[in-house]
Amino acid sequence: MLQTGLLSLARSTPDTFQEFEKLVKTHEKAFYHFAYRLTGNHDDALDLTQEGLLKAYRAFDRFKAGTAFDRWVYQIIYRLFIDQYRKKRRRPFVSSLDETPPYLDQEKQMEVPDHSRLPEDFALRHELGETIQQALLRLPEDFRAAVVLCDVQGFSYEEISNILQCSLGTVRSRIHRGRRLLREYLKPYLGGERRTNL
Amino acid sequence: MNCHRVQNLLSAYLDQELSSEERRLVRNHIFHCPVCSESYEELNTLKNYLGNLEPPTPEPQSILNFSLMFPESMDPHYHTLFWGKRLLLTGSCIFLFLVTSFSLFPVTAPTGVARQQAEATPFVRRPTRSQIVQEQKHNLLAGSTVKKEDKEKEEVEIKPWWEDSLRLPVVPVSHR
Ligand SMILES: [Zn+2]
C-alpha cells in the first residue's frame, strides 16, 4: 500500500500535493473525530483516517473541484470502515430493536454519578463521554455513522445521504432508530432531574 | 396527530428536517402530550450530549503525516530537483567518460572508421592504397630516408583529437 502511495506521489505534481494537504489541514481533526466515534479507539481511528486520506489522495484526480471536499472524504472513510472494520469487529452487535442487549439490565442498575456534586468538570465530561462512546459502539454501524454525522459532525440529512450514498428516507430512519437505541442505552443519564448542562 | 406518528417524527423534528406543517403539528402535540414531551426532552438531551462530545484526547500530532510517510515529497522542489539531478548526473558521467577515453587513447593512426572519416574530409587529402604502395616501394629504393612531406604527415596524425576541432571555424554567438 505504501508503494502504490509512493508511485502515485511520484506521478503527481507538487501542486496537487500541496492543494490536497491544504484541504486536509482544515478538516483533518473532524475526520479523526468521525473515525474515532466509529471505531471507539485511537489506534483504529488513526489507521482509518490515514488510510482514508491516502485513498482520497490516490483518487484526488477524480475529485470534482467545486464539490464539498470534506463530504467526499467522509464518504471514503465511511466505506473503508464498513469494508474493513466490520470484519474485525470484536463482538457481535445487537441489530434488532426488539432484542435487549444482555448487559442493559446491569447498566440500568449502574450507579449514576451525581454530576452536581462533582467539582471536576473535565473528569465528569470525560466519564460521560466514555459512556456515550460505549453506547455508540453498541449501535449497528449504519446507525452509528448516521447519528455521528448528524449530531457530532452537524451535517444535514441531505448531506448525510450524500455521504452514506443512500436516500433521505433511509437517513431519517437510521438516525431515528439509532437515537432510539441510544436513548435506551443511556436512559439513566437522560432523566429530567439528572440532566446535566454540558 | 397521534402519539405513534409523533414519536416517529421526533428525531427529524429535533433536527429541523420536517416540513413547516409537520413541524407545527408536532410542536402542538408535544405541548399537550406529556409522554411525547418527555421523549422529546430525552432525545434533545441526547443530541446535546453528542453535539458536545469533546474531540478524542490525546489528539495525534499530525493525522496526515505525509512528512513521515514520504519525507522527500515534502520538498516543494522535490519533483523538479529529483529528475534534474538525475539528468545532470547522467550527463556529466557520459561527458567524463568521453573526455577520459579520448585523452587516454588519442587517435594516432586513422584506422577503420576513423580512417574512412578522414578520407571523407576534403581538407586533408589522404593517399590511396596504390599511392602508399608506390611510396613504400620508392622509399625502399631510396633507402631509409623519409621525405619531409611524410614527416609532416606523421606529426599531423600524432596530434590529439581536439586539435582539429579547435581549428574549426567558430560560429559567432549573437547576444541580444
Ligand atoms: Zn403523544
Short mmCIF file of C-alpha atoms and ligand atoms in Angstrom, two decimals:
data_model
loop_
_atom_site.label_atom_id
_atom_site.label_comp_id
_atom_site.label_asym_id
_atom_site.label_seq_id
_atom_site.Cartn_x
_atom_site.Cartn_y
_atom_site.Cartn_z
CA MET A 1 0.00 0.00 0.00
CA LEU A 2 2.85 2.31 0.82
CA GLN A 3 4.41 1.52 -2.53
CA THR A 4 1.33 2.40 -4.51
CA GLY A 5 1.18 5.56 -2.46
CA LEU A 6 4.71 6.39 -3.42
CA LEU A 7 4.01 5.64 -7.06
CA SER A 8 1.11 7.99 -7.18
CA LEU A 9 3.16 10.60 -5.36
CA ALA A 10 5.89 10.36 -7.93
CA ARG A 11 3.33 10.74 -10.68
CA SER A 12 1.62 13.74 -9.20
CA THR A 13 2.87 17.27 -9.21
CA PRO A 14 3.86 19.12 -6.06
CA ASP A 15 0.95 21.46 -6.72
CA THR A 16 -1.51 18.60 -6.38
CA PHE A 17 0.09 17.52 -3.18
CA GLN A 18 0.01 20.98 -1.68
CA GLU A 19 -3.59 21.52 -2.72
CA PHE A 20 -4.58 18.24 -1.13
CA GLU A 21 -2.64 18.98 2.03
CA LYS A 22 -4.26 22.39 2.32
CA LEU A 23 -7.74 20.90 2.02
CA VAL A 24 -6.98 18.18 4.52
CA LYS A 25 -5.49 20.53 7.10
CA THR A 26 -8.81 22.32 7.55
CA HIS A 27 -10.75 19.11 8.13
CA GLU A 28 -8.33 16.52 9.49
CA LYS A 29 -9.40 16.89 13.11
CA ALA A 30 -13.03 16.42 12.17
CA PHE A 31 -12.12 13.38 10.07
CA TYR A 32 -10.28 11.94 13.00
CA HIS A 33 -13.13 12.67 15.36
CA PHE A 34 -15.53 10.91 12.99
CA ALA A 35 -13.21 7.89 12.73
CA TYR A 36 -12.84 7.82 16.49
CA ARG A 37 -16.59 7.79 17.07
CA LEU A 38 -16.94 4.99 14.54
CA THR A 39 -14.14 2.79 15.85
CA GLY A 40 -14.04 3.78 19.51
CA ASN A 41 -10.25 3.74 19.94
CA HIS A 42 -7.27 5.81 18.93
CA ASP A 43 -5.30 3.20 17.02
CA ASP A 44 -8.13 2.17 14.76
CA ALA A 45 -9.23 5.77 14.35
CA LEU A 46 -5.78 6.88 13.24
CA ASP A 47 -5.45 3.91 10.89
CA LEU A 48 -8.86 4.55 9.42
CA THR A 49 -8.23 8.27 8.95
CA GLN A 50 -4.82 7.82 7.41
CA GLU A 51 -5.94 5.03 5.12
CA GLY A 52 -8.92 7.08 4.09
CA LEU A 53 -6.76 10.10 3.34
CA LEU A 54 -4.26 8.07 1.39
CA LYS A 55 -7.09 6.57 -0.61
CA ALA A 56 -8.51 10.03 -1.16
CA TYR A 57 -5.13 11.28 -2.30
CA ARG A 58 -4.76 8.49 -4.81
CA ALA A 59 -8.20 9.26 -6.18
CA PHE A 60 -7.74 13.01 -5.92
CA ASP A 61 -7.79 13.47 -9.70
CA ARG A 62 -11.31 12.07 -9.63
CA PHE A 63 -12.43 14.57 -7.03
CA LYS A 64 -14.61 17.16 -8.71
CA ALA A 65 -13.44 20.63 -7.91
CA GLY A 66 -16.20 22.78 -6.50
CA THR A 67 -17.88 19.92 -4.66
CA ALA A 68 -17.50 19.50 -0.92
CA PHE A 69 -14.11 18.01 -0.20
CA ASP A 70 -14.93 17.02 3.36
CA ARG A 71 -18.09 15.13 2.41
CA TRP A 72 -16.11 13.29 -0.24
CA VAL A 73 -13.51 12.21 2.32
CA TYR A 74 -16.17 11.29 4.89
CA GLN A 75 -17.67 9.03 2.28
CA ILE A 76 -14.32 7.34 1.66
CA ILE A 77 -13.70 6.91 5.39
CA TYR A 78 -17.17 5.51 5.93
CA ARG A 79 -16.81 2.97 3.12
CA LEU A 80 -13.41 1.91 4.38
CA PHE A 81 -14.86 1.49 7.82
CA ILE A 82 -17.73 -0.63 6.57
CA ASP A 83 -15.42 -2.75 4.42
CA GLN A 84 -12.57 -3.31 6.82
CA TYR A 85 -13.56 -2.66 10.39
CA ARG A 86 -16.75 -4.58 10.22
CA LYS A 87 -14.75 -7.71 9.59
CA LYS A 88 -12.57 -7.43 12.66
CA ARG A 89 -15.37 -6.47 14.97
CA ARG A 90 -14.58 -7.90 18.34
CA ARG A 91 -18.09 -8.70 19.47
CA PRO A 92 -21.30 -9.18 17.56
CA PHE A 93 -23.63 -6.25 17.72
CA VAL A 94 -27.31 -6.39 18.53
CA SER A 95 -29.06 -5.20 15.44
CA SER A 96 -32.62 -5.97 16.36
CA LEU A 97 -34.57 -3.26 18.06
CA ASP A 98 -36.68 -5.74 19.98
CA GLU A 99 -33.75 -7.69 21.31
CA THR A 100 -32.48 -6.35 24.57
CA PRO A 101 -28.71 -6.42 24.95
CA PRO A 102 -27.78 -8.81 27.76
CA TYR A 103 -25.84 -6.16 29.67
CA LEU A 104 -28.50 -3.50 29.53
CA ASP A 105 -30.08 -4.50 32.80
CA GLN A 106 -26.79 -4.31 34.64
CA GLU A 107 -26.19 -0.89 33.21
CA LYS A 108 -29.56 0.33 34.37
CA GLN A 109 -28.67 -0.53 37.92
CA MET A 110 -25.31 1.14 37.49
CA GLU A 111 -24.54 3.96 39.86
CA VAL A 112 -25.23 7.21 38.13
CA PRO A 113 -22.86 9.84 39.44
CA ASP A 114 -24.48 12.92 40.82
CA HIS A 115 -22.97 15.44 38.50
CA SER A 116 -23.94 18.49 40.54
CA ARG A 117 -21.67 17.40 43.35
CA LEU A 118 -18.67 16.66 41.18
CA PRO A 119 -16.32 19.61 41.15
CA GLU A 120 -14.09 18.41 38.38
CA ASP A 121 -15.86 19.26 35.21
CA PHE A 122 -13.28 17.63 33.00
CA ALA A 123 -13.46 14.29 34.77
CA LEU A 124 -17.23 14.38 34.54
CA ARG A 125 -17.20 15.19 30.89
CA HIS A 126 -14.63 12.54 30.26
CA GLU A 127 -16.61 9.89 32.07
CA LEU A 128 -19.85 10.79 30.37
CA GLY A 129 -18.06 10.93 27.04
CA GLU A 130 -16.76 7.44 27.58
CA THR A 131 -20.22 6.17 28.45
CA ILE A 132 -21.69 7.74 25.35
CA GLN A 133 -18.91 6.30 23.22
CA GLN A 134 -19.58 2.85 24.57
CA ALA A 135 -23.26 3.30 23.77
CA LEU A 136 -22.39 4.42 20.25
CA LEU A 137 -20.29 1.31 19.73
CA ARG A 138 -23.29 -0.83 20.53
CA LEU A 139 -25.21 0.63 17.61
CA PRO A 140 -25.19 -1.05 14.23
CA GLU A 141 -22.53 0.64 12.06
CA ASP A 142 -25.03 2.21 9.68
CA PHE A 143 -26.96 3.81 12.54
CA ARG A 144 -23.79 4.88 14.27
CA ALA A 145 -22.42 6.63 11.21
CA ALA A 146 -25.70 8.42 10.55
CA VAL A 147 -26.09 9.61 14.14
CA VAL A 148 -22.46 10.72 14.42
CA LEU A 149 -22.62 12.61 11.14
CA CYS A 150 -25.80 14.31 12.26
CA ASP A 151 -25.11 15.10 15.91
CA VAL A 152 -21.33 15.17 16.20
CA GLN A 153 -20.39 16.45 12.77
CA GLY A 154 -23.53 18.53 12.35
CA PHE A 155 -24.48 17.57 8.81
CA SER A 156 -27.95 17.94 7.38
CA TYR A 157 -29.94 14.90 6.26
CA GLU A 158 -29.25 15.71 2.66
CA GLU A 159 -25.52 15.95 3.25
CA ILE A 160 -25.61 12.66 5.15
CA SER A 161 -27.49 10.94 2.34
CA ASN A 162 -24.72 12.22 0.11
CA ILE A 163 -22.01 10.79 2.33
CA LEU A 164 -23.66 7.48 3.05
CA GLN A 165 -24.96 7.19 -0.51
CA CYS A 166 -28.50 6.41 0.50
CA SER A 167 -31.91 8.04 0.26
CA LEU A 168 -33.17 10.80 2.56
CA GLY A 169 -35.74 8.39 3.94
CA THR A 170 -33.02 5.93 4.87
CA VAL A 171 -31.05 8.65 6.62
CA ARG A 172 -34.10 9.72 8.58
CA SER A 173 -34.85 6.14 9.56
CA ARG A 174 -31.28 5.34 10.58
CA ILE A 175 -31.00 8.44 12.75
CA HIS A 176 -34.38 7.83 14.30
CA ARG A 177 -33.66 4.21 15.11
CA GLY A 178 -30.11 4.96 16.21
CA ARG A 179 -31.29 7.59 18.63
CA ARG A 180 -33.98 5.34 20.00
CA LEU A 181 -31.38 2.71 20.77
CA LEU A 182 -29.07 5.27 22.32
CA ARG A 183 -31.92 6.53 24.45
CA GLU A 184 -32.36 3.02 25.77
CA TYR A 185 -28.66 2.57 26.46
CA LEU A 186 -28.26 5.95 28.12
CA LYS A 187 -31.61 6.13 29.87
CA PRO A 188 -30.10 6.77 33.31
CA TYR A 189 -28.29 9.81 32.00
CA LEU A 190 -31.24 11.37 30.25
CA GLY A 191 -33.65 11.67 33.15
CA GLY A 192 -35.08 15.08 33.89
CA GLU A 193 -33.65 15.79 37.33
CA ARG A 194 -30.34 14.16 36.49
CA ARG A 195 -29.89 16.04 33.28
CA THR A 196 -26.67 17.93 33.24
CA ASN A 197 -25.98 21.01 31.32
CA LEU A 198 -22.89 20.28 29.29
CA MET B 1 -51.58 13.53 15.04
CA ASN B 2 -51.36 10.52 17.30
CA CYS B 3 -48.50 9.69 19.65
CA HIS B 4 -47.07 6.94 17.46
CA ARG B 5 -46.76 9.23 14.48
CA VAL B 6 -45.23 11.98 16.58
CA GLN B 7 -42.71 9.60 18.15
CA ASN B 8 -41.57 8.65 14.67
CA LEU B 9 -41.16 12.27 13.70
CA LEU B 10 -39.45 13.47 16.88
CA SER B 11 -35.92 12.89 15.65
CA ALA B 12 -36.48 14.73 12.41
CA TYR B 13 -38.28 17.45 14.35
CA LEU B 14 -35.25 17.81 16.55
CA ASP B 15 -33.01 18.11 13.51
CA GLN B 16 -35.34 20.62 11.87
CA GLU B 17 -35.78 18.31 8.93
CA LEU B 18 -39.58 18.43 8.82
CA SER B 19 -41.81 20.45 6.59
CA SER B 20 -43.23 23.56 8.22
CA GLU B 21 -46.64 21.94 8.52
CA GLU B 22 -45.31 18.75 10.13
CA ARG B 23 -43.24 20.85 12.46
CA ARG B 24 -46.25 22.82 13.60
CA LEU B 25 -48.28 19.67 14.18
CA VAL B 26 -45.53 18.01 16.21
CA ARG B 27 -44.97 21.16 18.24
CA ASN B 28 -48.65 21.35 19.10
CA HIS B 29 -48.75 17.71 20.11
CA ILE B 30 -45.68 17.94 22.34
CA PHE B 31 -47.20 20.92 24.05
CA HIS B 32 -50.26 18.90 25.09
CA CYS B 33 -48.88 15.34 25.48
CA PRO B 34 -46.61 14.71 28.49
CA VAL B 35 -45.39 11.34 27.15
CA CYS B 36 -44.19 12.73 23.84
CA SER B 37 -42.90 15.80 25.62
CA GLU B 38 -40.68 13.64 27.82
CA SER B 39 -39.46 11.69 24.80
CA TYR B 40 -38.63 14.92 23.13
CA GLU B 41 -36.70 16.16 26.16
CA GLU B 42 -34.71 12.93 26.34
CA LEU B 43 -33.84 12.98 22.68
CA ASN B 44 -32.93 16.63 22.94
CA THR B 45 -30.57 15.90 25.84
CA LEU B 46 -29.08 13.03 23.88
CA LYS B 47 -28.50 15.24 20.89
CA ASN B 48 -26.85 17.85 23.10
CA TYR B 49 -24.59 15.23 24.65
CA LEU B 50 -23.48 14.02 21.25
CA GLY B 51 -23.03 17.52 19.97
CA ASN B 52 -20.87 18.44 22.95
CA LEU B 53 -18.68 15.38 22.80
CA GLU B 54 -15.14 16.59 23.04
CA PRO B 55 -12.63 15.61 20.40
CA PRO B 56 -10.79 12.47 21.44
CA THR B 57 -7.75 13.11 23.60
CA PRO B 58 -4.87 12.89 23.20
CA GLU B 59 -5.09 14.05 19.64
CA PRO B 60 -2.48 12.65 17.31
CA GLN B 61 0.30 15.09 16.48
CA SER B 62 -0.41 15.02 12.81
CA ILE B 63 -3.05 12.96 11.14
CA LEU B 64 -1.93 13.44 7.59
CA ASN B 65 1.71 12.79 8.32
CA PHE B 66 2.99 12.70 4.80
CA SER B 67 6.27 14.13 6.05
CA LEU B 68 6.81 10.92 7.99
CA MET B 69 5.43 8.66 5.30
CA PHE B 70 7.26 10.24 2.40
CA PRO B 71 9.86 12.76 3.65
CA GLU B 72 11.23 13.64 0.20
CA SER B 73 7.81 14.62 -1.06
CA MET B 74 7.64 17.47 1.43
CA ASP B 75 10.24 19.46 -0.52
CA PRO B 76 8.27 21.74 -2.84
CA HIS B 77 11.08 21.43 -5.42
CA TYR B 78 11.27 17.71 -4.88
CA HIS B 79 9.93 16.64 -8.24
CA THR B 80 11.92 19.06 -10.37
CA LEU B 81 15.08 18.60 -8.33
CA PHE B 82 14.71 14.86 -8.37
CA TRP B 83 14.73 14.49 -12.13
CA GLY B 84 17.02 17.48 -12.74
CA LYS B 85 19.69 15.98 -10.52
CA ARG B 86 19.42 12.65 -12.24
CA LEU B 87 19.77 14.14 -15.69
CA LEU B 88 22.72 16.26 -14.63
CA LEU B 89 24.47 13.28 -13.08
CA THR B 90 23.96 11.08 -16.13
CA GLY B 91 25.11 13.83 -18.45
CA SER B 92 28.28 14.54 -16.53
CA CYS B 93 29.08 10.82 -16.33
CA ILE B 94 28.87 10.47 -20.09
CA PHE B 95 30.96 13.61 -20.57
CA LEU B 96 33.65 12.39 -18.17
CA PHE B 97 33.73 9.02 -19.87
CA LEU B 98 34.20 10.60 -23.28
CA VAL B 99 36.91 13.01 -22.10
CA THR B 100 38.97 10.37 -20.31
CA SER B 101 38.67 7.77 -23.04
CA PHE B 102 39.72 10.20 -25.75
CA SER B 103 42.59 11.70 -23.78
CA LEU B 104 43.87 8.30 -22.66
CA PHE B 105 43.68 6.83 -26.14
CA PRO B 106 44.32 9.58 -28.66
CA VAL B 107 43.76 8.58 -32.25
CA THR B 108 47.30 8.03 -33.52
CA ALA B 109 46.55 6.30 -36.77
CA PRO B 110 43.49 6.64 -38.92
CA THR B 111 42.22 3.08 -38.84
CA GLY B 112 38.84 1.65 -39.50
CA VAL B 113 36.03 4.15 -39.22
CA ALA B 114 38.38 6.95 -38.25
CA ARG B 115 40.30 6.42 -41.47
CA GLN B 116 37.19 6.43 -43.56
CA GLN B 117 36.10 9.64 -41.94
CA ALA B 118 39.49 11.13 -42.54
CA GLU B 119 39.25 10.15 -46.15
CA ALA B 120 35.86 11.69 -46.40
CA THR B 121 37.07 15.05 -45.16
CA PRO B 122 38.01 17.31 -48.07
CA PHE B 123 40.64 19.25 -46.10
CA VAL B 124 43.25 16.51 -45.85
CA ARG B 125 43.91 14.52 -48.92
CA ARG B 126 44.88 11.00 -47.98
CA PRO B 127 46.98 8.91 -50.30
CA THR B 128 45.19 5.99 -51.88
CA ARG B 129 46.30 2.47 -51.25
CA SER B 130 48.17 2.22 -54.53
CA GLN B 131 49.89 5.52 -53.80
CA ILE B 132 51.06 4.19 -50.44
CA VAL B 133 52.42 1.05 -52.05
CA GLN B 134 54.15 3.18 -54.62
CA GLU B 135 55.64 5.38 -51.94
CA GLN B 136 56.79 2.45 -49.88
CA LYS B 137 58.46 0.99 -52.95
CA HIS B 138 60.04 4.32 -53.62
CA ASN B 139 61.27 4.59 -50.05
CA LEU B 140 62.73 1.17 -50.14
CA LEU B 141 64.54 2.04 -53.28
CA ALA B 142 65.72 5.37 -51.94
CA GLY B 143 66.90 3.91 -48.67
CA SER B 144 65.56 4.69 -45.24
CA THR B 145 65.34 8.41 -45.80
CA VAL B 146 61.93 9.70 -45.01
CA LYS B 147 60.55 12.51 -47.05
CA LYS B 148 59.95 15.80 -45.41
CA GLU B 149 56.34 15.58 -46.55
CA ASP B 150 55.87 12.28 -44.68
CA LYS B 151 57.30 13.71 -41.52
CA GLU B 152 54.69 16.45 -41.57
CA LYS B 153 52.01 13.89 -42.17
CA GLU B 154 53.15 11.89 -39.15
CA GLU B 155 53.08 14.94 -36.98
CA VAL B 156 49.56 15.70 -38.02
CA GLU B 157 48.48 12.20 -37.17
CA ILE B 158 50.01 12.23 -33.68
CA LYS B 159 48.21 15.39 -32.72
CA PRO B 160 45.43 14.83 -30.16
CA TRP B 161 41.88 14.55 -31.34
CA TRP B 162 40.78 18.01 -30.30
CA GLU B 163 43.39 19.86 -32.31
CA ASP B 164 41.36 19.63 -35.49
CA SER B 165 38.16 20.58 -33.86
CA LEU B 166 39.85 23.65 -32.40
CA ARG B 167 40.72 24.72 -35.88
CA LEU B 168 37.11 24.58 -36.99
CA PRO B 169 35.60 27.96 -37.78
CA VAL B 170 33.91 29.41 -34.73
CA VAL B 171 30.31 30.39 -35.27
CA PRO B 172 29.81 33.81 -33.72
CA VAL B 173 27.22 33.71 -30.95
CA SER B 174 24.92 36.65 -31.09
CA HIS B 175 23.95 38.15 -27.76
CA ARG B 176 20.74 40.01 -27.58
ZN ZN C 1 -48.02 11.92 22.50
#
